[in-house]
CSV table of C-alpha atoms and ligand atoms in Angstrom, one decimal:
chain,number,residue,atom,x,y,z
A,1,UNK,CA,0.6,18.2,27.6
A,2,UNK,CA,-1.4,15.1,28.9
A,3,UNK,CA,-4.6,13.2,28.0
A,4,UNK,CA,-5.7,10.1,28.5
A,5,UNK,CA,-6.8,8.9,25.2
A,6,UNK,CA,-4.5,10.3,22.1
A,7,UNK,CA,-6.1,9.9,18.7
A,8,UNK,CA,-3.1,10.2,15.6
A,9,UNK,CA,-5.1,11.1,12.5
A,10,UNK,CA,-8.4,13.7,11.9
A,11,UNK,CA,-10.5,11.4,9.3
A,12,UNK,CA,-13.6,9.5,10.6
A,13,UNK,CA,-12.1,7.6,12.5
A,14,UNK,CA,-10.2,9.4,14.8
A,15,UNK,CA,-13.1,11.8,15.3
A,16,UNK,CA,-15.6,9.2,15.9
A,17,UNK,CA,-13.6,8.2,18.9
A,18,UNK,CA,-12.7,11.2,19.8
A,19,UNK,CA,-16.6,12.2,19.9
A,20,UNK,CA,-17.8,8.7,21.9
A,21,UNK,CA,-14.8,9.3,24.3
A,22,UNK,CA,-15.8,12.8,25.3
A,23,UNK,CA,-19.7,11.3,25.6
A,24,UNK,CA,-18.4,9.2,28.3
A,25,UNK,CA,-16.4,11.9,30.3
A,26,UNK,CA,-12.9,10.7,28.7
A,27,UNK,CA,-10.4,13.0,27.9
A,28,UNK,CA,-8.7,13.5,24.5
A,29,UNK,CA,-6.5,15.1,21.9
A,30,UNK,CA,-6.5,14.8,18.0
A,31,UNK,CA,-3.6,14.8,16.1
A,32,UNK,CA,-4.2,15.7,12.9
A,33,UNK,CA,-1.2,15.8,10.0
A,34,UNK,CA,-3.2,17.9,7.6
A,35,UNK,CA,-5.9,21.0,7.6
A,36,UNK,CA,-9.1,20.6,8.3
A,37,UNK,CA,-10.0,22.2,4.6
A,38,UNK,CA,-7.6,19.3,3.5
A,39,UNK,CA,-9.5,16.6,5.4
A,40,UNK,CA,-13.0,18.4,4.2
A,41,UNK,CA,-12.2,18.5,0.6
A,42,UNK,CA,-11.6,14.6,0.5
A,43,UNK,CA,-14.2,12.7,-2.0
A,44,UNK,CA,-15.1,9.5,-0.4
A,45,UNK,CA,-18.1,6.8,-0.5
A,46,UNK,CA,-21.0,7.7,1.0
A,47,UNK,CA,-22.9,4.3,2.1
A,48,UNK,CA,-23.4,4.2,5.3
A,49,UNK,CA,-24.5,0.6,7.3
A,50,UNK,CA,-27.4,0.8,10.0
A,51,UNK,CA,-24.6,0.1,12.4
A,52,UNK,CA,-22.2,3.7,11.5
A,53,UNK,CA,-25.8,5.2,11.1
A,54,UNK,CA,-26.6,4.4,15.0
A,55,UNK,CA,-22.8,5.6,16.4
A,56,UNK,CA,-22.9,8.4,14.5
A,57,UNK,CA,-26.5,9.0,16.9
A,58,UNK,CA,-24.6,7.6,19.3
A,59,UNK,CA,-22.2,10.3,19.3
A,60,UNK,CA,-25.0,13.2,18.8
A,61,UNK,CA,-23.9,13.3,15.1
A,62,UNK,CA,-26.6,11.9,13.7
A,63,UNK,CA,-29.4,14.9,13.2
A,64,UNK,CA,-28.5,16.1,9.5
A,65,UNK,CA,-27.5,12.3,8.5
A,66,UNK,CA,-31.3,11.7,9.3
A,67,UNK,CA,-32.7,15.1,7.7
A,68,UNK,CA,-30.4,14.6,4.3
A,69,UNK,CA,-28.9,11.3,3.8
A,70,UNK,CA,-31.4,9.1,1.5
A,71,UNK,CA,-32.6,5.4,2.3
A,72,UNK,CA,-31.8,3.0,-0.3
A,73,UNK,CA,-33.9,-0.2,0.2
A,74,UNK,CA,-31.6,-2.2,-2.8
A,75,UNK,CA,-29.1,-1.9,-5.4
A,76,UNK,CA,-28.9,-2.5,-9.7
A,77,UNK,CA,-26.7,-4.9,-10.9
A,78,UNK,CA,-26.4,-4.9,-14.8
A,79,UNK,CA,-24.6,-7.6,-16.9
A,80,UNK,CA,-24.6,-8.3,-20.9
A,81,UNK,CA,-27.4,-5.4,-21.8
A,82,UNK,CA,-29.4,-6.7,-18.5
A,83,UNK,CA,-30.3,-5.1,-15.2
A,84,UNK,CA,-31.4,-6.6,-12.3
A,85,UNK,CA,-32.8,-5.2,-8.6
A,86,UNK,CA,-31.2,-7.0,-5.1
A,87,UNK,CA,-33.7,-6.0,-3.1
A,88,UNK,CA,-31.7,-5.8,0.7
A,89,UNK,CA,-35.3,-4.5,2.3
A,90,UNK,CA,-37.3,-7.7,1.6
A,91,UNK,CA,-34.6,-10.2,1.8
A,92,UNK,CA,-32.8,-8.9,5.0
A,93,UNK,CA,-35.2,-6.3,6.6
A,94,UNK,CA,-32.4,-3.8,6.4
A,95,UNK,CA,-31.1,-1.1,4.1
A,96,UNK,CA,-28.4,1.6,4.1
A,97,UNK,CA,-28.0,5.2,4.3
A,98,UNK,CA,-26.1,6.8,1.4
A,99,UNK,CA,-24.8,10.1,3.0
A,100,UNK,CA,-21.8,11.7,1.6
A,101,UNK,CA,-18.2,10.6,3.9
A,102,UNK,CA,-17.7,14.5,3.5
A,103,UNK,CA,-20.7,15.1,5.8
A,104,UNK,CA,-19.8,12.8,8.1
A,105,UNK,CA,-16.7,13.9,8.8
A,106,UNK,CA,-18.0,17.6,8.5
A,107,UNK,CA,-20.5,16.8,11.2
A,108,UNK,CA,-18.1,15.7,13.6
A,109,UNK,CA,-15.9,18.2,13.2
A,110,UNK,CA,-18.4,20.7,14.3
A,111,UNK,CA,-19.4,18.2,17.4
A,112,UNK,CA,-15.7,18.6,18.4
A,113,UNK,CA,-15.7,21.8,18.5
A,114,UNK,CA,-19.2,22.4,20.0
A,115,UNK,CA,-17.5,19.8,22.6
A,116,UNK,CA,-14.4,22.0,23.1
A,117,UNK,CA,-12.0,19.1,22.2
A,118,UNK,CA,-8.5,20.1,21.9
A,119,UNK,CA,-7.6,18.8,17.6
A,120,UNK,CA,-3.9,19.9,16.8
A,121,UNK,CA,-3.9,20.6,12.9
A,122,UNK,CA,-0.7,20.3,10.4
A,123,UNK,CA,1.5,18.7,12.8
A,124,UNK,CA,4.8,17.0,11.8
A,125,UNK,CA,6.9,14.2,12.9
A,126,UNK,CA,4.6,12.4,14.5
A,127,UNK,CA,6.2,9.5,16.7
A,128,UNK,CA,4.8,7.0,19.3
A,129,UNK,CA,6.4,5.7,22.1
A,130,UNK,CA,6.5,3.7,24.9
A,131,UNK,CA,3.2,1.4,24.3
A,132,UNK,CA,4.6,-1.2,25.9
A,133,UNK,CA,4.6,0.5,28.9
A,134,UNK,CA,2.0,2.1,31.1
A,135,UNK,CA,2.9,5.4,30.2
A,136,UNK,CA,2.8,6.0,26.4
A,137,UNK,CA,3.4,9.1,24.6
A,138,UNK,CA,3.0,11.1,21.4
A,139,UNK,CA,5.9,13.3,20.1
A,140,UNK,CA,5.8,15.5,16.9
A,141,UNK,CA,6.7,19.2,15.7
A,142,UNK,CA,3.7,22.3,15.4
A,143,UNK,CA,5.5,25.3,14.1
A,144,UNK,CA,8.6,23.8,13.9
A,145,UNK,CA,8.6,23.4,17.7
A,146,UNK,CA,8.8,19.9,19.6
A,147,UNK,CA,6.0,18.9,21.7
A,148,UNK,CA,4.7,15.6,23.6
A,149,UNK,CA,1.7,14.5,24.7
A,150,UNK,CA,1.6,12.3,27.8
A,151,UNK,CA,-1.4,9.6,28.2
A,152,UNK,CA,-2.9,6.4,28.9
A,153,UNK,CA,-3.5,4.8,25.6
A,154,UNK,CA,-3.0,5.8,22.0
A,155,UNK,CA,-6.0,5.8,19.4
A,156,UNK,CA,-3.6,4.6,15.6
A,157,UNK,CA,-6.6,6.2,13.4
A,158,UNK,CA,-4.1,7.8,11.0
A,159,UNK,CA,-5.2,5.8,7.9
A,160,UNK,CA,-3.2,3.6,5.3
A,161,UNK,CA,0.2,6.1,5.3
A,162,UNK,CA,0.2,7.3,9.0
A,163,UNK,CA,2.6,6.2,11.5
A,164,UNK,CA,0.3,4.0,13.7
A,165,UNK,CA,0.3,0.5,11.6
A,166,UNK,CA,4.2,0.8,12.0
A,167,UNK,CA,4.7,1.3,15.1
A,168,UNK,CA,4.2,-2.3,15.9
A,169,UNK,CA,7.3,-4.1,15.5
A,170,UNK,CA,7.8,-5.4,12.2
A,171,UNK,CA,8.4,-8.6,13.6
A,172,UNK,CA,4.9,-8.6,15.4
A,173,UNK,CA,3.4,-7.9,12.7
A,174,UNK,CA,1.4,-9.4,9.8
A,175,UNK,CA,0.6,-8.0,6.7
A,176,UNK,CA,-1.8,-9.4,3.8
A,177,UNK,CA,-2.0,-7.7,0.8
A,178,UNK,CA,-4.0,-8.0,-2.9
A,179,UNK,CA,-3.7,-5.2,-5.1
A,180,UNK,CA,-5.8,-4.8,-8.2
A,181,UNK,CA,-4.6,-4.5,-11.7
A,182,UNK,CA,-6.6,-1.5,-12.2
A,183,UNK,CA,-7.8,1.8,-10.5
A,184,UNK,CA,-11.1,3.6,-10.6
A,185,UNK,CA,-12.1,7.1,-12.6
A,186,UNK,CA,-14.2,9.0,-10.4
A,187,UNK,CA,-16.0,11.7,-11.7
A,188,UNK,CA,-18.7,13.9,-9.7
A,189,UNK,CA,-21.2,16.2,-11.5
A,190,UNK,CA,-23.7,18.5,-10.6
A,191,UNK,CA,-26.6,16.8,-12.1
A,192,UNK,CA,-29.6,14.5,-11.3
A,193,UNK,CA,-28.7,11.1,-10.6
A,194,UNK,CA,-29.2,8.5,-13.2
A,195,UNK,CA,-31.4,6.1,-11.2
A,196,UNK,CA,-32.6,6.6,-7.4
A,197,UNK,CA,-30.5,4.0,-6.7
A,198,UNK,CA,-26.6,3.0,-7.0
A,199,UNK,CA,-26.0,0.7,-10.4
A,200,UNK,CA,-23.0,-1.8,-10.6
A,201,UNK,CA,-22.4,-2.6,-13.6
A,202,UNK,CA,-19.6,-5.1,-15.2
A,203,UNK,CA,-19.5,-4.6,-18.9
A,204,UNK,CA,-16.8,-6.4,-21.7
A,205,UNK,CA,-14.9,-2.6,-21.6
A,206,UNK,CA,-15.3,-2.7,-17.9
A,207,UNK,CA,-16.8,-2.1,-14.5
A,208,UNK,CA,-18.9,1.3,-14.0
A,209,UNK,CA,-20.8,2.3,-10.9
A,210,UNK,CA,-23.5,4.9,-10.9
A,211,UNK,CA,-24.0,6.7,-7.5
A,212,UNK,CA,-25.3,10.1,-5.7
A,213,UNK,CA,-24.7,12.4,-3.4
A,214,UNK,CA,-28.0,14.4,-3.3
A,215,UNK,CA,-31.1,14.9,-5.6
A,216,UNK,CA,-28.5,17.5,-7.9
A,217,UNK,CA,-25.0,16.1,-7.5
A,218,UNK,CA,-24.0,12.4,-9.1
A,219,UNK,CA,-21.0,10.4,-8.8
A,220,UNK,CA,-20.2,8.3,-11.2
A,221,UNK,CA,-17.0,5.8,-11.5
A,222,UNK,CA,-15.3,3.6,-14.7
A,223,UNK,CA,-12.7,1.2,-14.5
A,224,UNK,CA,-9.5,2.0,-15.9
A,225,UNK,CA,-5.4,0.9,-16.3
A,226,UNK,CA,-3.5,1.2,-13.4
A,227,UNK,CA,-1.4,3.7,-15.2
A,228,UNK,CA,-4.1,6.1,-16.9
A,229,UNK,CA,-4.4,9.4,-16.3
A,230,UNK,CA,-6.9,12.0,-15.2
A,231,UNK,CA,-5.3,14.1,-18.2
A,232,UNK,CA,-6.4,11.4,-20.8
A,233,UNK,CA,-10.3,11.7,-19.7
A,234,UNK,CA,-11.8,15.0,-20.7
A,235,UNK,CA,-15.4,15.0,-19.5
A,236,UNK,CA,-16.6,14.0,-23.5
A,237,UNK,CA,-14.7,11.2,-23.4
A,238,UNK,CA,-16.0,10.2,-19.2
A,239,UNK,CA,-19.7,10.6,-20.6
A,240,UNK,CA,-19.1,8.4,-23.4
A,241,UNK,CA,-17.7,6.0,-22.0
A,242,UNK,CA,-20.0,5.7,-18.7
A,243,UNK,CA,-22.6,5.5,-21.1
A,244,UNK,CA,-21.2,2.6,-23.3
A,245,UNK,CA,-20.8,0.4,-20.0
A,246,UNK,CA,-24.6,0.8,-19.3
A,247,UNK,CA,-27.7,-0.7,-20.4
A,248,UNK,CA,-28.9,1.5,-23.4
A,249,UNK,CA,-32.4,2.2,-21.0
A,250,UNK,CA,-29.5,4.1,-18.1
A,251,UNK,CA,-27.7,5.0,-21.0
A,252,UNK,CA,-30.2,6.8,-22.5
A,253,UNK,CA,-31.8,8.8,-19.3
A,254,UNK,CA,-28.3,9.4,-18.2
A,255,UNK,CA,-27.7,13.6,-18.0
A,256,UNK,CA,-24.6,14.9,-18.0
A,257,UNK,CA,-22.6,18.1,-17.3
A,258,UNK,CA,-19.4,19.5,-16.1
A,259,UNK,CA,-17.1,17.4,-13.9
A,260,UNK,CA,-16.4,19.3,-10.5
A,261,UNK,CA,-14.1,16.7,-9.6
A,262,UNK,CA,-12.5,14.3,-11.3
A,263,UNK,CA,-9.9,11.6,-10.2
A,264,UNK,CA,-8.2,8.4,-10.4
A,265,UNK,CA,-8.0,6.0,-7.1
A,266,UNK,CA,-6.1,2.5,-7.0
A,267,UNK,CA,-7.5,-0.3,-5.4
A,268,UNK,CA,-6.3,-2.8,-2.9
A,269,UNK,CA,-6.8,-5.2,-0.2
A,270,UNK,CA,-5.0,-5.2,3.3
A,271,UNK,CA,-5.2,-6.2,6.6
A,272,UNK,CA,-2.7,-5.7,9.3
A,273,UNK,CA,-2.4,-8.2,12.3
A,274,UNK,CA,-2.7,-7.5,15.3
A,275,UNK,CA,-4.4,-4.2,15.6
A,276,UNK,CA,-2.8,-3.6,18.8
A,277,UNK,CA,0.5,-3.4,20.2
A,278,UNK,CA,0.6,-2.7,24.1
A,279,UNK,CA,-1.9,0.6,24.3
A,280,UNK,CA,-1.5,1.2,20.8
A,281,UNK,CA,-5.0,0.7,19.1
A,282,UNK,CA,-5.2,0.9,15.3
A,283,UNK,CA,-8.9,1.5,13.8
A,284,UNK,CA,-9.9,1.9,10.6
A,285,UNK,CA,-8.2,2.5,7.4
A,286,UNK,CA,-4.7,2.4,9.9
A,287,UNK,CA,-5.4,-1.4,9.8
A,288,UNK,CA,-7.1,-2.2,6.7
A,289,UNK,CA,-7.9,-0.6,3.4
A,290,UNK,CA,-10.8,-2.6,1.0
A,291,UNK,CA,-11.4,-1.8,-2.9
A,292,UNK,CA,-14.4,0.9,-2.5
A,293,UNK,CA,-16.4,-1.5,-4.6
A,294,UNK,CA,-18.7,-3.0,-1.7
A,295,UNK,CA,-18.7,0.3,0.2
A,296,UNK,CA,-17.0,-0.8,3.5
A,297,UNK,CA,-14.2,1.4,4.3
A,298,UNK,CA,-16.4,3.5,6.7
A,299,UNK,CA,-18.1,0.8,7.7
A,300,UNK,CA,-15.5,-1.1,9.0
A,301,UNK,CA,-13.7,1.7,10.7
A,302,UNK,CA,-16.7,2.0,12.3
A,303,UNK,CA,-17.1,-1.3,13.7
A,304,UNK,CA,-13.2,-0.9,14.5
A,305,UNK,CA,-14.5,2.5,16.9
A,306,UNK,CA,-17.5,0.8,18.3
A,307,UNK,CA,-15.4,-2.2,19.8
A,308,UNK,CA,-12.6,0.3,20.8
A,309,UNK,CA,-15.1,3.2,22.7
A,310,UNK,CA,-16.6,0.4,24.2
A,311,UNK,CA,-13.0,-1.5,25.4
A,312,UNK,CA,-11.6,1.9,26.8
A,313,UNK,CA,-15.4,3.2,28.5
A,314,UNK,CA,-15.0,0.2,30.4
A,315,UNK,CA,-11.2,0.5,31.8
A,316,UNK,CA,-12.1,4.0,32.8
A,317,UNK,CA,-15.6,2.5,34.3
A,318,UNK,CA,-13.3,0.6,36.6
A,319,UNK,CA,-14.8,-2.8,35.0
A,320,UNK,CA,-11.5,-3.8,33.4
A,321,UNK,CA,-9.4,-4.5,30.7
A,322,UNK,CA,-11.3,-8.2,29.1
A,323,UNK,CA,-12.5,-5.5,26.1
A,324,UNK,CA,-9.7,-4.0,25.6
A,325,UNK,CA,-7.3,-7.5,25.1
A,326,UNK,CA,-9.8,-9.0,23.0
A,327,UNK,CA,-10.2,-6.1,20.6
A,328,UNK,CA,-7.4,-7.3,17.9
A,329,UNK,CA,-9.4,-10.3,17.7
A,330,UNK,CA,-13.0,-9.1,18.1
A,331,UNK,CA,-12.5,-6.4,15.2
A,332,UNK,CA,-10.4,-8.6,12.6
A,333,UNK,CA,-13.1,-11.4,12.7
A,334,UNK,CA,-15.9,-8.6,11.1
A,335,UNK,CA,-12.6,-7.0,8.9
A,336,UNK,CA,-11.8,-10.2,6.9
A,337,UNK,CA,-15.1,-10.6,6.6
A,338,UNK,CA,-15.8,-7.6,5.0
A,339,UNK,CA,-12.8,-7.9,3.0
A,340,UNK,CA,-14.0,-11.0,1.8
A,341,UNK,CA,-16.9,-9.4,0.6
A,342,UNK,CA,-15.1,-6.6,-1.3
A,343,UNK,CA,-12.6,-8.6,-2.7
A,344,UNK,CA,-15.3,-10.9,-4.0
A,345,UNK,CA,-17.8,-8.5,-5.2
A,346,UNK,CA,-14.7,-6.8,-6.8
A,347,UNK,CA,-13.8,-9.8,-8.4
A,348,UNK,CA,-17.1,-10.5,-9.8
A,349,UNK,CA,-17.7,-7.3,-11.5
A,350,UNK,CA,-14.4,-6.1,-12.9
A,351,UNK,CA,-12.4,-7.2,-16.0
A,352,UNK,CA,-8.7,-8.5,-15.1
A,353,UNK,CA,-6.6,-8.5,-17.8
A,354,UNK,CA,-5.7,-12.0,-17.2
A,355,UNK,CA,-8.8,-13.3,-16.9
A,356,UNK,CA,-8.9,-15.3,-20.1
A,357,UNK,CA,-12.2,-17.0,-21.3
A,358,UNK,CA,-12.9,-19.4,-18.6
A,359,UNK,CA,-12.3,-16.5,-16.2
A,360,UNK,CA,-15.0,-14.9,-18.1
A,361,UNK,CA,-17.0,-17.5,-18.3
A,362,UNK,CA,-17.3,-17.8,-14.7
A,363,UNK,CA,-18.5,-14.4,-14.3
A,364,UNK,CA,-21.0,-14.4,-16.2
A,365,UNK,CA,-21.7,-17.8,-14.8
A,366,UNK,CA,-21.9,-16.2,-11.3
A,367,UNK,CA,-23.9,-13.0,-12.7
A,368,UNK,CA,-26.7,-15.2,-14.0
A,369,UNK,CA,-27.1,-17.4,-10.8
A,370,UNK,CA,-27.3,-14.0,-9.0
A,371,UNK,CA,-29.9,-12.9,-11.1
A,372,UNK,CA,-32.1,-15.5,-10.8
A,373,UNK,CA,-31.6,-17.1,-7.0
A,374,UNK,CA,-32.8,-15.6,-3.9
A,375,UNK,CA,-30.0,-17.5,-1.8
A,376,UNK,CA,-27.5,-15.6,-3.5
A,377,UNK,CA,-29.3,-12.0,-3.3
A,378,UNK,CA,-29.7,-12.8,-0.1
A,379,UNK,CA,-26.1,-13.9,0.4
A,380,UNK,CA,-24.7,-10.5,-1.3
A,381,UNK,CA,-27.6,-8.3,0.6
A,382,UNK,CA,-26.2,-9.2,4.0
A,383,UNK,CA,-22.8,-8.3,3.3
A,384,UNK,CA,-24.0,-5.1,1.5
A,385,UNK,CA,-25.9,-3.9,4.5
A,386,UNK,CA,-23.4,-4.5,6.9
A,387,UNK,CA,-23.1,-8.0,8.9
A,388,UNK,CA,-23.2,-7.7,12.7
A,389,UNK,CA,-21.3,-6.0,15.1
K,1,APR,N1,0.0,12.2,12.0
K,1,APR,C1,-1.3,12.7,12.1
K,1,APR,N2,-2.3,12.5,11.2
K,1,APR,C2,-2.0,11.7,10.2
K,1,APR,C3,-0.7,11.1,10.0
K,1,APR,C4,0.3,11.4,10.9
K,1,APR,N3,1.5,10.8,10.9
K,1,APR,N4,-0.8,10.3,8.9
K,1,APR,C5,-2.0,10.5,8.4
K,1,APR,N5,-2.8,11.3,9.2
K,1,APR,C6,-4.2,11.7,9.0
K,1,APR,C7,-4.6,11.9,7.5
K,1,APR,O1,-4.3,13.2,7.1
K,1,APR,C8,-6.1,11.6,7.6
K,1,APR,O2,-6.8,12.8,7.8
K,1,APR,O3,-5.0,10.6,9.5
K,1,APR,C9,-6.3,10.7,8.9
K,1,APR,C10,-6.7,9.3,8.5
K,1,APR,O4,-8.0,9.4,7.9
K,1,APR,P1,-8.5,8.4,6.8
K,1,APR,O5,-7.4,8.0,5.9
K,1,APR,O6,-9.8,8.9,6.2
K,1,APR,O7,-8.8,7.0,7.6
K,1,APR,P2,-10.0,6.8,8.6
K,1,APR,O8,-10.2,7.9,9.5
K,1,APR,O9,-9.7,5.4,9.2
K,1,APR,O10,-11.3,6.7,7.7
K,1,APR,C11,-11.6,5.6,6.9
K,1,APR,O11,-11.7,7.0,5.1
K,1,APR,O12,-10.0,6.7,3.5
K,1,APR,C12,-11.4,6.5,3.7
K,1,APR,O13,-12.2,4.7,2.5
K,1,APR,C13,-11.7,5.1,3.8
K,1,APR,O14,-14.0,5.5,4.1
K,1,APR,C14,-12.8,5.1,4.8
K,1,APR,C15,-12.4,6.1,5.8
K,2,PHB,C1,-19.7,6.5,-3.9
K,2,PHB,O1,-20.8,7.1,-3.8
K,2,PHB,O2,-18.6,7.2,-4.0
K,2,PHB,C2,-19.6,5.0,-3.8
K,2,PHB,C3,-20.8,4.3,-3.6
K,2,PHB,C4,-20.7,2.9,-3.5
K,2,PHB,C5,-19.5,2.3,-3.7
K,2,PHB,C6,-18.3,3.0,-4.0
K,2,PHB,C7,-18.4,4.4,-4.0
K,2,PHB,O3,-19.4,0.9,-3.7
């Protein structure tokens, strides 16, 4: 087999490539390790930055995004029995789309196949070669028999456990790494949102974040100990505790009901340098993971996809190759960024267990000045809608 572009890995990432590619006349297979049920039961974040909002147009994926997704103009933060609005509309001009990760990826799915694009499902042994030369490949096993893909350039969109990252020798690359001393309880319900809008909230017993999917389905998240377990959180116990995190006026308007799906997520930093190797290209969660707490794992593999469609439209435009050796450094300057952000809003609103007093102190310290100054909503407003491409 031969292509020009071949994406490793199914998730957003790959397909949002695959999608722009095949806008621009460019030829390319997806290579996917799991089914496509698999990818489409996955629970993931659904804020979406203006920027993701106009590739996914981009890419003729935007239509139901625009029907269904809601517009949030700003965010709650609650602290010590408080609450408090950051208003991103009036202090940035901007807001953000909150539409479910699972319809994205749904919705690009169906492009690719209204496109006719070839996507190779539960494949094995997945193996890239010869980047360092002008004639790359991709080997791996479907049905237990050995195939290879021929092409010009290969997409690493395979997320934090594919192949991709390490591909690049380990003595190339760099790796930075933070992980968290606690993971997140996610549980998502088929009842009305609390509040219209997402509330963040960092409480003595720990962080909790309301959210939504639609008008009749919430998700909801608590903090817990790294080594907790799903088993130890029957839905009485979820409720309970959601509620004792929240100021009593959430608390009280709060309605509950069965879980649907219920799970426990660790969270981390981590960037990878360089994010490419030859005509390897890593994008997305294949380069960098962030703690879901700001929201930007999406977002950034979308600003990953935007600078690589646009590097590889213009090597096949004949206008050469200044995008496509700049790209490492283009997309890591708006990556640490954005992992800046998440590791600091993470940092704000969660309890560590070694945080001591002064550690506390400085929270609530930060908490307050964010409540009252407009230099610091304004500060955490940007990040939240999404700095520039
Ligand atoms: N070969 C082929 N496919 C693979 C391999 C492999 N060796 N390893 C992993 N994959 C597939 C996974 O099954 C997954 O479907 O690659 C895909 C990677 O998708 P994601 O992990 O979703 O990463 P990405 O597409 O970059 O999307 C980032 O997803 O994880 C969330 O929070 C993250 O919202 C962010 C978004
Ligand atoms: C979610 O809806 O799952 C969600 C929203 C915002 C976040 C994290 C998760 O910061």
């Amino acid at each position: 087999m031969r292509t020009q572009v071949c994406i490793v890995g199914g998730g957003p990432s790959g397909l949002l490539v695959g999608q722009l590619l095949h806008r621009a006349g460019i030829d390319t297979i997806v290579l996917e390790r799991r089914s496509r049920a698999h990818v489409l039961a996955r629970i993931r974040a659904g804020v979406l930055e203006d920027g993701l909002c106009d590739l996914l147009r981009r890419a003729g994926v935007g239509d139901r995004m625009d029907r269904e997704g809601f517009r949030h103009t700003g965010t709650v933060l609650a602290a010590a029995g408080r609450e408090f609005r950051i208003d991103f509309q009036a202090l940035t001009g901007r807001s953000v789309m909150v539409y479910g990760q699972t319809e994205v990826t749904h919705d690009l799915y169906a492009a690719r196949d209204e496109a006719g694009g070839t996507t190779l499902h539960e494949i094995d042994d997945v193996a890239i070669e010869g980047v360092d030369t002008a004639a790359p490949a991709v080997t791996f096993r479907q049905n237990g028999a050995a195939r290879r893909i021929a092409c010009d350039f290969v997409a690493g969109c395979d997320g934090f456990h594919g192949v991709s990252r390490r591909t690049i020798p380990r003595a190339v690359r760099r790796e930075y790494e933070r992980v968290y001393p606690f993971g997140w309880l996610g549980v998502l319900s088929e009842t009305p949102p609390v509040n219209d809008e997402l509330i963040y909230a960092n409480h003595e017993r720990g962080f909790a974040l309301c959210s939504m999917r639609h008008e009749n389905l919430s998700r909801y998240y608590v903090q817990v100990p790294l080594d907790d377990s799903v088993a130890g959180w029957p839905d009485s116990r979820f409720w309970d505790e959601l509620r004792a995190r929240l100021p009593a006026r959430i608390a009280e308007a709060l309605v509950t009901g069965p879980s649907v799906e219920k799970s426990i997520a660790p969270l981390r930093s981590f960037i990878a340098e360089p994010m490419r190797w030859g005509r390897l290209f890593l994008a997305g969660d294949a380069a960098h993971i962030v703690p879901p707490t700001g929201a930007k794992g999406l977002n950034l593999a979308a600003s990953d996809i935007h600078y690589l469609s646009e590097a590889l439209i213009a090597h096949y435009a004949g206008d050469g190759d200044g995008l496509l050796d700049n790209y490492s450094d283009r997309a890591l300057a708006r990556v640490w960024k954005a992992s800046r952000f998440s590791w600091s809003l993470t940092t704000l609103m969660h309890r560590f267990p070694d945080q001591g007093a002064f550690g506390q102190r400085m929270q609530e310290a930060e908490l307050n000045w964010l409540e009252h100054s407009t230099a610091a909503q304004t500060a955490l407003a940007e990040n939240y809608v999404g700095l520039p491409y």
